[in-house]
């Protein structure tokens, strides 16, 4: 019997999820310039935690000072950020949700460095970035691991490794952005090495029940489907992660070329052997019907992103009404304020075409 959205979900490690609707990591640009959390961060996390998501994940939190990619980005690279992170974890726990921090580094796309200070797998004139030395790659690996330990100290149930959307780990995986000639470049195995060293390191350093997620996307920045599939297959096979979070932009995405041409991407991943590791996806899920499509495809959970911004109690709406659809776009700033968005968060949403009515 297939699970429905209300069915609880166990993970290989850590607490059980009460349902199959999880809050995706949402950029909101409302933290302090030093990466510490603000009252707006706490209010937003609370509005999500009390509204039925089985897991609440923070926005992307940068693991090094030079990895900041957004104005007002949350940080997890400094112990000074620990009190705010602890308060966020406490809020989520108080409302009965499982908690996670998304671990992030902007790499060559980190927009808050002076020219020459942005870093990536290789030098890239278009981003005025330089390539990391091997010692710096190892330090980056260690800082991801230290950030996971910091999340554990703050009381989070787990952390998600962000290897999607052209940030530093997908830059390493990219066959165009990564031109290294050492053990972190060349073959798919080498380009994926940093991702797996981070996962292995977190699994070894953190407590046995600390949950590890991995986020992968499929498009842009030199991403080849074969490389993404390699990472997914290996991560599922090795079983050191607890869940794989696919972000294809649209769950209906159909592969246009190669071995899987004509097939939906999520169907390809759904067929992979995954043992006890759980598999979920996000991507233009704006209704109860679209959420059910993810489970119908054979995946285990649904990541809710844009719909959580449009309707802060999306899980409650979906679980009560099988025909629920989020409000049509655009919406007013006043409406978003009612949904719990801060002025900074609303200003960020103005960057999304057709989202905020002027």
PDB file of C-alpha atoms in Angstrom, residues 58-274:
ATOM      1  CA  UNK A  58      16.906  26.627   7.956  1.00  0.00           C
ATOM      2  CA  UNK A  59      17.927  28.698   4.976  1.00  0.00           C
ATOM      3  CA  UNK A  60      21.381  27.989   3.556  1.00  0.00           C
ATOM      4  CA  UNK A  61      23.948  28.800   6.267  1.00  0.00           C
ATOM      5  CA  UNK A  62      27.492  29.514   5.095  1.00  0.00           C
ATOM      6  CA  UNK A  63      30.285  27.456   6.635  1.00  0.00           C
ATOM      7  CA  UNK A  64      33.119  29.927   5.963  1.00  0.00           C
ATOM      8  CA  UNK A  65      33.170  33.719   6.162  1.00  0.00           C
ATOM      9  CA  UNK A  66      34.170  33.926   2.486  1.00  0.00           C
ATOM     10  CA  UNK A  67      31.270  31.699   1.437  1.00  0.00           C
ATOM     11  CA  UNK A  68      28.538  34.308   1.902  1.00  0.00           C
ATOM     12  CA  UNK A  69      26.349  34.401  -1.199  1.00  0.00           C
ATOM     13  CA  UNK A  70      23.390  36.510  -0.076  1.00  0.00           C
ATOM     14  CA  UNK A  71      22.806  39.745   1.750  1.00  0.00           C
ATOM     15  CA  UNK A  72      21.542  38.839   5.201  1.00  0.00           C
ATOM     16  CA  UNK A  73      22.658  35.210   4.957  1.00  0.00           C
ATOM     17  CA  UNK A  74      22.584  33.072   8.086  1.00  0.00           C
ATOM     18  CA  UNK A  75      26.011  31.857   9.184  1.00  0.00           C
ATOM     19  CA  UNK A  76      27.271  28.728  10.894  1.00  0.00           C
ATOM     20  CA  UNK A  77      31.009  29.389  10.610  1.00  0.00           C
ATOM     21  CA  UNK A  78      31.554  31.053  13.976  1.00  0.00           C
ATOM     22  CA  UNK A  79      30.655  30.208  17.570  1.00  0.00           C
ATOM     23  CA  UNK A  80      29.227  33.722  17.903  1.00  0.00           C
ATOM     24  CA  UNK A  81      26.383  32.439  15.714  1.00  0.00           C
ATOM     25  CA  UNK A  82      25.675  29.550  18.084  1.00  0.00           C
ATOM     26  CA  UNK A  83      23.188  31.270  20.452  1.00  0.00           C
ATOM     27  CA  UNK A  84      20.867  32.200  17.587  1.00  0.00           C
ATOM     28  CA  UNK A  85      21.132  28.750  16.040  1.00  0.00           C
ATOM     29  CA  UNK A  86      20.360  27.199  19.430  1.00  0.00           C
ATOM     30  CA  UNK A  87      17.256  29.352  19.778  1.00  0.00           C
ATOM     31  CA  UNK A  88      16.100  28.298  16.304  1.00  0.00           C
ATOM     32  CA  UNK A  89      16.566  24.619  17.138  1.00  0.00           C
ATOM     33  CA  UNK A  90      14.692  25.104  20.412  1.00  0.00           C
ATOM     34  CA  UNK A  91      11.756  26.724  18.611  1.00  0.00           C
ATOM     35  CA  UNK A  92      11.488  23.864  16.125  1.00  0.00           C
ATOM     36  CA  UNK A  93      11.696  21.239  18.862  1.00  0.00           C
ATOM     37  CA  UNK A  94       9.058  22.992  20.947  1.00  0.00           C
ATOM     38  CA  UNK A  95       6.580  22.652  18.088  1.00  0.00           C
ATOM     39  CA  UNK A  96       7.323  18.967  17.548  1.00  0.00           C
ATOM     40  CA  UNK A  97       9.180  19.170  14.231  1.00  0.00           C
ATOM     41  CA  UNK A  98      12.491  17.581  13.309  1.00  0.00           C
ATOM     42  CA  UNK A  99      15.172  20.228  12.730  1.00  0.00           C
ATOM     43  CA  UNK A 100      17.960  20.627  10.196  1.00  0.00           C
ATOM     44  CA  UNK A 101      20.482  23.243   9.043  1.00  0.00           C
ATOM     45  CA  UNK A 102      21.488  23.481   5.396  1.00  0.00           C
ATOM     46  CA  UNK A 103      25.294  23.752   5.112  1.00  0.00           C
ATOM     47  CA  UNK A 104      26.403  26.029   2.276  1.00  0.00           C
ATOM     48  CA  UNK A 105      29.329  27.838   0.660  1.00  0.00           C
ATOM     49  CA  UNK A 106      28.899  30.140  -2.328  1.00  0.00           C
ATOM     50  CA  UNK A 107      32.316  29.397  -3.816  1.00  0.00           C
ATOM     51  CA  UNK A 108      33.150  31.484  -6.855  1.00  0.00           C
ATOM     52  CA  UNK A 109      29.604  32.871  -6.737  1.00  0.00           C
ATOM     53  CA  UNK A 110      29.954  34.222  -3.190  1.00  0.00           C
ATOM     54  CA  UNK A 111      29.076  37.847  -3.815  1.00  0.00           C
ATOM     55  CA  UNK A 112      30.555  39.588  -0.789  1.00  0.00           C
ATOM     56  CA  UNK A 113      34.294  39.236  -1.361  1.00  0.00           C
ATOM     57  CA  UNK A 114      36.760  41.675  -2.836  1.00  0.00           C
ATOM     58  CA  UNK A 115      38.118  40.731  -6.296  1.00  0.00           C
ATOM     59  CA  UNK A 116      40.513  37.846  -5.887  1.00  0.00           C
ATOM     60  CA  UNK A 117      39.015  36.667  -2.607  1.00  0.00           C
ATOM     61  CA  UNK A 118      36.228  34.576  -4.099  1.00  0.00           C
ATOM     62  CA  UNK A 119      37.327  30.957  -4.377  1.00  0.00           C
ATOM     63  CA  UNK A 120      36.310  27.864  -6.277  1.00  0.00           C
ATOM     64  CA  UNK A 121      37.741  24.625  -7.610  1.00  0.00           C
ATOM     65  CA  UNK A 122      39.623  26.557 -10.319  1.00  0.00           C
ATOM     66  CA  UNK A 123      40.350  30.147 -11.238  1.00  0.00           C
ATOM     67  CA  UNK A 124      37.464  31.746 -13.095  1.00  0.00           C
ATOM     68  CA  UNK A 125      37.865  35.261 -14.559  1.00  0.00           C
ATOM     69  CA  UNK A 126      34.115  35.659 -15.027  1.00  0.00           C
ATOM     70  CA  UNK A 127      33.720  35.518 -11.245  1.00  0.00           C
ATOM     71  CA  UNK A 128      37.082  37.113 -10.377  1.00  0.00           C
ATOM     72  CA  UNK A 129      37.791  33.982  -8.364  1.00  0.00           C
ATOM     73  CA  UNK A 130      40.883  31.909  -7.757  1.00  0.00           C
ATOM     74  CA  UNK A 131      41.305  28.180  -7.390  1.00  0.00           C
ATOM     75  CA  UNK A 132      41.705  26.670  -3.938  1.00  0.00           C
ATOM     76  CA  UNK A 133      44.968  25.024  -2.992  1.00  0.00           C
ATOM     77  CA  UNK A 134      44.804  21.427  -1.823  1.00  0.00           C
ATOM     78  CA  UNK A 135      45.308  22.610   1.751  1.00  0.00           C
ATOM     79  CA  UNK A 136      42.393  25.016   1.337  1.00  0.00           C
ATOM     80  CA  UNK A 137      40.181  22.263  -0.069  1.00  0.00           C
ATOM     81  CA  UNK A 138      40.920  20.185   2.999  1.00  0.00           C
ATOM     82  CA  UNK A 139      40.143  23.200   5.201  1.00  0.00           C
ATOM     83  CA  UNK A 140      36.842  23.688   3.373  1.00  0.00           C
ATOM     84  CA  UNK A 141      36.028  20.026   3.976  1.00  0.00           C
ATOM     85  CA  UNK A 142      36.861  20.408   7.663  1.00  0.00           C
ATOM     86  CA  UNK A 143      34.787  23.586   7.965  1.00  0.00           C
ATOM     87  CA  UNK A 144      31.719  21.820   6.571  1.00  0.00           C
ATOM     88  CA  UNK A 145      32.272  19.120   9.194  1.00  0.00           C
ATOM     89  CA  UNK A 146      32.816  21.682  11.966  1.00  0.00           C
ATOM     90  CA  UNK A 147      29.612  23.446  10.908  1.00  0.00           C
ATOM     91  CA  UNK A 148      27.710  20.169  11.279  1.00  0.00           C
ATOM     92  CA  UNK A 149      29.185  19.770  14.749  1.00  0.00           C
ATOM     93  CA  UNK A 150      28.085  23.328  15.518  1.00  0.00           C
ATOM     94  CA  UNK A 151      24.560  22.432  14.366  1.00  0.00           C
ATOM     95  CA  UNK A 152      24.657  19.423  16.669  1.00  0.00           C
ATOM     96  CA  UNK A 153      25.801  21.615  19.580  1.00  0.00           C
ATOM     97  CA  UNK A 154      22.926  23.984  18.840  1.00  0.00           C
ATOM     98  CA  UNK A 155      20.476  21.105  19.229  1.00  0.00           C
ATOM     99  CA  UNK A 156      19.555  20.422  15.612  1.00  0.00           C
ATOM    100  CA  UNK A 157      18.617  16.870  14.708  1.00  0.00           C
ATOM    101  CA  UNK A 158      20.715  16.994  11.550  1.00  0.00           C
ATOM    102  CA  UNK A 159      22.181  18.956   8.681  1.00  0.00           C
ATOM    103  CA  UNK A 160      21.871  18.956   4.908  1.00  0.00           C
ATOM    104  CA  UNK A 161      24.948  19.211   2.673  1.00  0.00           C
ATOM    105  CA  UNK A 162      24.129  21.679  -0.121  1.00  0.00           C
ATOM    106  CA  UNK A 163      25.629  20.335  -3.348  1.00  0.00           C
ATOM    107  CA  UNK A 164      23.136  21.985  -5.704  1.00  0.00           C
ATOM    108  CA  UNK A 165      22.447  25.157  -7.721  1.00  0.00           C
ATOM    109  CA  UNK A 166      26.007  25.971  -8.705  1.00  0.00           C
ATOM    110  CA  UNK A 167      27.396  26.589  -5.214  1.00  0.00           C
ATOM    111  CA  UNK A 168      30.839  25.345  -4.267  1.00  0.00           C
ATOM    112  CA  UNK A 169      30.231  21.591  -4.068  1.00  0.00           C
ATOM    113  CA  UNK A 170      28.454  21.530  -7.417  1.00  0.00           C
ATOM    114  CA  UNK A 171      31.247  23.743  -8.778  1.00  0.00           C
ATOM    115  CA  UNK A 172      33.642  20.951  -7.863  1.00  0.00           C
ATOM    116  CA  UNK A 173      31.336  18.417  -9.516  1.00  0.00           C
ATOM    117  CA  UNK A 174      30.990  20.518 -12.681  1.00  0.00           C
ATOM    118  CA  UNK A 175      33.043  19.331 -15.654  1.00  0.00           C
ATOM    119  CA  UNK A 176      33.289  22.926 -16.928  1.00  0.00           C
ATOM    120  CA  UNK A 177      33.977  24.878 -13.728  1.00  0.00           C
ATOM    121  CA  UNK A 178      36.385  22.325 -12.262  1.00  0.00           C
ATOM    122  CA  UNK A 179      39.619  22.270 -14.248  1.00  0.00           C
ATOM    123  CA  UNK A 180      41.813  20.861 -11.493  1.00  0.00           C
ATOM    124  CA  UNK A 181      44.525  18.346 -12.299  1.00  0.00           C
ATOM    125  CA  UNK A 182      44.804  16.805  -8.827  1.00  0.00           C
ATOM    126  CA  UNK A 183      42.691  14.285  -6.917  1.00  0.00           C
ATOM    127  CA  UNK A 184      39.766  16.740  -6.820  1.00  0.00           C
ATOM    128  CA  UNK A 185      39.522  17.168 -10.595  1.00  0.00           C
ATOM    129  CA  UNK A 186      39.278  15.202 -13.808  1.00  0.00           C
ATOM    130  CA  UNK A 187      37.172  12.054 -13.421  1.00  0.00           C
ATOM    131  CA  UNK A 188      33.654  12.066 -11.992  1.00  0.00           C
ATOM    132  CA  UNK A 189      34.977  10.230  -8.954  1.00  0.00           C
ATOM    133  CA  UNK A 190      37.571  12.920  -8.341  1.00  0.00           C
ATOM    134  CA  UNK A 191      35.156  15.800  -8.890  1.00  0.00           C
ATOM    135  CA  UNK A 192      32.737  14.199  -6.412  1.00  0.00           C
ATOM    136  CA  UNK A 193      35.484  13.467  -3.886  1.00  0.00           C
ATOM    137  CA  UNK A 194      34.900  16.565  -1.753  1.00  0.00           C
ATOM    138  CA  UNK A 195      31.179  15.832  -1.377  1.00  0.00           C
ATOM    139  CA  UNK A 196      31.871  12.345  -0.048  1.00  0.00           C
ATOM    140  CA  UNK A 197      34.756  13.429   2.173  1.00  0.00           C
ATOM    141  CA  UNK A 198      32.355  15.892   3.817  1.00  0.00           C
ATOM    142  CA  UNK A 199      29.623  13.274   4.253  1.00  0.00           C
ATOM    143  CA  UNK A 200      32.102  10.748   5.635  1.00  0.00           C
ATOM    144  CA  UNK A 201      33.568  13.352   7.979  1.00  0.00           C
ATOM    145  CA  UNK A 202      30.198  14.432   9.358  1.00  0.00           C
ATOM    146  CA  UNK A 203      29.132  10.830   9.871  1.00  0.00           C
ATOM    147  CA  UNK A 204      32.346  10.119  11.797  1.00  0.00           C
ATOM    148  CA  UNK A 205      32.390  13.345  13.828  1.00  0.00           C
ATOM    149  CA  UNK A 206      28.748  13.674  14.862  1.00  0.00           C
ATOM    150  CA  UNK A 207      26.730  11.481  17.147  1.00  0.00           C
ATOM    151  CA  UNK A 208      25.348   8.222  15.658  1.00  0.00           C
ATOM    152  CA  UNK A 209      21.749   9.497  15.389  1.00  0.00           C
ATOM    153  CA  UNK A 210      22.641  12.814  13.722  1.00  0.00           C
ATOM    154  CA  UNK A 211      20.725  12.981  10.450  1.00  0.00           C
ATOM    155  CA  UNK A 212      22.573  13.851   7.229  1.00  0.00           C
ATOM    156  CA  UNK A 213      20.852  14.993   4.070  1.00  0.00           C
ATOM    157  CA  UNK A 214      22.291  15.737   0.646  1.00  0.00           C
ATOM    158  CA  UNK A 215      20.759  18.178  -1.853  1.00  0.00           C
ATOM    159  CA  UNK A 216      21.409  17.766  -5.580  1.00  0.00           C
ATOM    160  CA  UNK A 217      20.131  19.735  -8.584  1.00  0.00           C
ATOM    161  CA  UNK A 218      20.235  18.820 -12.257  1.00  0.00           C
ATOM    162  CA  UNK A 219      20.775  21.945 -14.302  1.00  0.00           C
ATOM    163  CA  UNK A 220      23.171  24.764 -15.248  1.00  0.00           C
ATOM    164  CA  UNK A 221      26.774  25.442 -14.193  1.00  0.00           C
ATOM    165  CA  UNK A 222      28.149  22.528 -16.175  1.00  0.00           C
ATOM    166  CA  UNK A 223      26.016  19.917 -14.457  1.00  0.00           C
ATOM    167  CA  UNK A 224      25.851  16.630 -16.380  1.00  0.00           C
ATOM    168  CA  UNK A 225      23.037  14.268 -15.522  1.00  0.00           C
ATOM    169  CA  UNK A 226      25.455  11.330 -15.524  1.00  0.00           C
ATOM    170  CA  UNK A 227      27.555  13.015 -12.823  1.00  0.00           C
ATOM    171  CA  UNK A 228      24.534  13.791 -10.659  1.00  0.00           C
ATOM    172  CA  UNK A 229      23.333  10.215 -11.080  1.00  0.00           C
ATOM    173  CA  UNK A 230      26.766   8.922 -10.043  1.00  0.00           C
ATOM    174  CA  UNK A 231      26.650  10.952  -6.811  1.00  0.00           C
ATOM    175  CA  UNK A 232      23.078   9.877  -6.083  1.00  0.00           C
ATOM    176  CA  UNK A 233      23.749   6.191  -6.727  1.00  0.00           C
ATOM    177  CA  UNK A 234      26.881   6.187  -4.604  1.00  0.00           C
ATOM    178  CA  UNK A 235      25.299   8.142  -1.737  1.00  0.00           C
ATOM    179  CA  UNK A 236      22.318   5.794  -1.680  1.00  0.00           C
ATOM    180  CA  UNK A 237      24.513   2.704  -1.935  1.00  0.00           C
ATOM    181  CA  UNK A 238      26.915   3.719   0.824  1.00  0.00           C
ATOM    182  CA  UNK A 239      24.065   4.651   3.155  1.00  0.00           C
ATOM    183  CA  UNK A 240      25.913   7.290   5.159  1.00  0.00           C
ATOM    184  CA  UNK A 241      23.215   9.867   4.438  1.00  0.00           C
ATOM    185  CA  UNK A 242      19.668   9.581   5.746  1.00  0.00           C
ATOM    186  CA  UNK A 243      17.876  11.355   2.909  1.00  0.00           C
ATOM    187  CA  UNK A 244      18.560  12.581  -0.604  1.00  0.00           C
ATOM    188  CA  UNK A 245      16.854  15.860  -1.474  1.00  0.00           C
ATOM    189  CA  UNK A 246      16.444  16.356  -5.242  1.00  0.00           C
ATOM    190  CA  UNK A 247      15.882  19.881  -6.531  1.00  0.00           C
ATOM    191  CA  UNK A 248      15.058  19.658 -10.263  1.00  0.00           C
ATOM    192  CA  UNK A 249      13.237  23.069 -10.318  1.00  0.00           C
ATOM    193  CA  UNK A 250      10.181  21.209 -11.610  1.00  0.00           C
ATOM    194  CA  UNK A 251       9.151  17.683 -10.589  1.00  0.00           C
ATOM    195  CA  UNK A 252       7.725  17.246 -14.102  1.00  0.00           C
ATOM    196  CA  UNK A 253      11.121  17.835 -15.751  1.00  0.00           C
ATOM    197  CA  UNK A 254      11.672  15.419 -18.627  1.00  0.00           C
ATOM    198  CA  UNK A 255      15.180  14.491 -19.751  1.00  0.00           C
ATOM    199  CA  UNK A 256      15.793  15.802 -23.272  1.00  0.00           C
ATOM    200  CA  UNK A 257      18.853  13.800 -24.288  1.00  0.00           C
ATOM    201  CA  UNK A 258      21.033  10.847 -23.411  1.00  0.00           C
ATOM    202  CA  UNK A 259      20.127   7.455 -22.088  1.00  0.00           C
ATOM    203  CA  UNK A 260      17.066   8.713 -20.221  1.00  0.00           C
ATOM    204  CA  UNK A 261      15.613  11.012 -22.891  1.00  0.00           C
ATOM    205  CA  UNK A 262      11.837  11.231 -22.640  1.00  0.00           C
ATOM    206  CA  UNK A 263      11.739  10.153 -18.982  1.00  0.00           C
ATOM    207  CA  UNK A 264      10.945  12.309 -15.976  1.00  0.00           C
ATOM    208  CA  UNK A 265      14.030  12.903 -13.867  1.00  0.00           C
ATOM    209  CA  UNK A 266      12.278  11.914 -10.643  1.00  0.00           C
ATOM    210  CA  UNK A 267      11.272   8.587 -12.195  1.00  0.00           C
ATOM    211  CA  UNK A 268      14.911   7.826 -12.992  1.00  0.00           C
ATOM    212  CA  UNK A 269      15.933   8.480  -9.393  1.00  0.00           C
ATOM    213  CA  UNK A 270      12.929   6.620  -7.985  1.00  0.00           C
ATOM    214  CA  UNK A 271      14.173   3.410  -9.640  1.00  0.00           C
ATOM    215  CA  UNK A 272      17.584   3.566  -7.954  1.00  0.00           C
ATOM    216  CA  UNK A 273      18.183   1.040  -5.165  1.00  0.00           C
ATOM    217  CA  UNK A 274      18.209   3.079  -1.972  1.00  0.00           C
TER     218      UNK A 274
END
